[in-house]
Short mmCIF file of C-alpha atoms in Angstrom, two decimals:
data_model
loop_
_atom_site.label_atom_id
_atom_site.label_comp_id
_atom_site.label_asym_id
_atom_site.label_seq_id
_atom_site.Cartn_x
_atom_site.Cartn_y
_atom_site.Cartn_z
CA UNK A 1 -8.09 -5.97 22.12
CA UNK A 2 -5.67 -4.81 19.64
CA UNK A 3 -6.31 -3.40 16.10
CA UNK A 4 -5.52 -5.15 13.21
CA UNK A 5 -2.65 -3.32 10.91
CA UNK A 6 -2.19 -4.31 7.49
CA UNK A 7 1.19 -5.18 6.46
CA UNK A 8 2.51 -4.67 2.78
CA UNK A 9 5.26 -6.40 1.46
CA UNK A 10 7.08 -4.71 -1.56
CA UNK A 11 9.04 -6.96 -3.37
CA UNK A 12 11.96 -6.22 -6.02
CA UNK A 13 9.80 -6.69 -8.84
CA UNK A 14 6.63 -4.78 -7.85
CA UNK A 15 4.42 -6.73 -6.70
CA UNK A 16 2.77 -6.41 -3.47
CA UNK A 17 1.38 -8.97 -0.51
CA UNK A 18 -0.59 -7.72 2.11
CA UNK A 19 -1.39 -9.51 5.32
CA UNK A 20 -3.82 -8.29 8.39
CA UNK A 21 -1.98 -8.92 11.69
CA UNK A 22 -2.62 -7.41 15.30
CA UNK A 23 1.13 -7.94 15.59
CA UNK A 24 2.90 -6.03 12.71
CA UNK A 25 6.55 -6.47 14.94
CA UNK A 26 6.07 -9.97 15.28
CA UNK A 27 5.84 -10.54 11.33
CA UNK A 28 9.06 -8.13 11.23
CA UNK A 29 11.00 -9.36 13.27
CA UNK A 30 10.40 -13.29 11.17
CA UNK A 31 11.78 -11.33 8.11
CA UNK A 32 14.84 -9.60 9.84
CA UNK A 33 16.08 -13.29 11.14
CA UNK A 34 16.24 -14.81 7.99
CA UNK A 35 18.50 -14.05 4.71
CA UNK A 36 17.18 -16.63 2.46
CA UNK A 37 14.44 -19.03 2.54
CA UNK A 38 10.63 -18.95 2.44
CA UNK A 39 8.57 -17.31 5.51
CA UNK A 40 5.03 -18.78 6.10
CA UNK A 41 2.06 -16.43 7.65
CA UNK A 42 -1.60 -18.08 7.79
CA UNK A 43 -2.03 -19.02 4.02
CA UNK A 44 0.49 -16.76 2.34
CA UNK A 45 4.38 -17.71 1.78
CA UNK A 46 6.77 -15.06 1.04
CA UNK A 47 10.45 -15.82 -0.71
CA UNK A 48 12.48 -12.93 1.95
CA UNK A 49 15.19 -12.98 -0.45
CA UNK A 50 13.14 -10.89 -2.87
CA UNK A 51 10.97 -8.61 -0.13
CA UNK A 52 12.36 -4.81 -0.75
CA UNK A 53 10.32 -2.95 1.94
CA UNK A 54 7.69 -3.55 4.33
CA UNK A 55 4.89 -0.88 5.07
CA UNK A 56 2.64 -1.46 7.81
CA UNK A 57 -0.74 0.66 7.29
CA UNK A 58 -3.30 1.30 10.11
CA UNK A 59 -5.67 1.21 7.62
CA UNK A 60 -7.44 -1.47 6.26
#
């Protein structure tokens, strides 16, 4: 079984969305593809326009 990362998105301004995921590169790699538009993950949707960074943390 593999362990659940949390992933932090930092967005231009400030705010933060974290998600738990045992596939971190898989939520990646959905950002990277798109420029523009709105990216869906369980019950959170993030505007990728406006994402700065992502930090994935072992910790949760």
């Amino acid at each position: 079984m593999m362990q659940e990362k949390k992933v932090v998105f930092h967005f231009s301004g400030g705010e933060t969305v974290s998600v738990r995921t045992s596939e971190p590169e898989e939520i990646i790699q959905m950002v990277a593809n798109q420029t523009d538009g709105w990216l869906q993950y369980d019950d959170i949707v993030i505007n990728v326009r406006n994402v700065s960074y992502i930090r994935i943390a072992s910790d949760l």
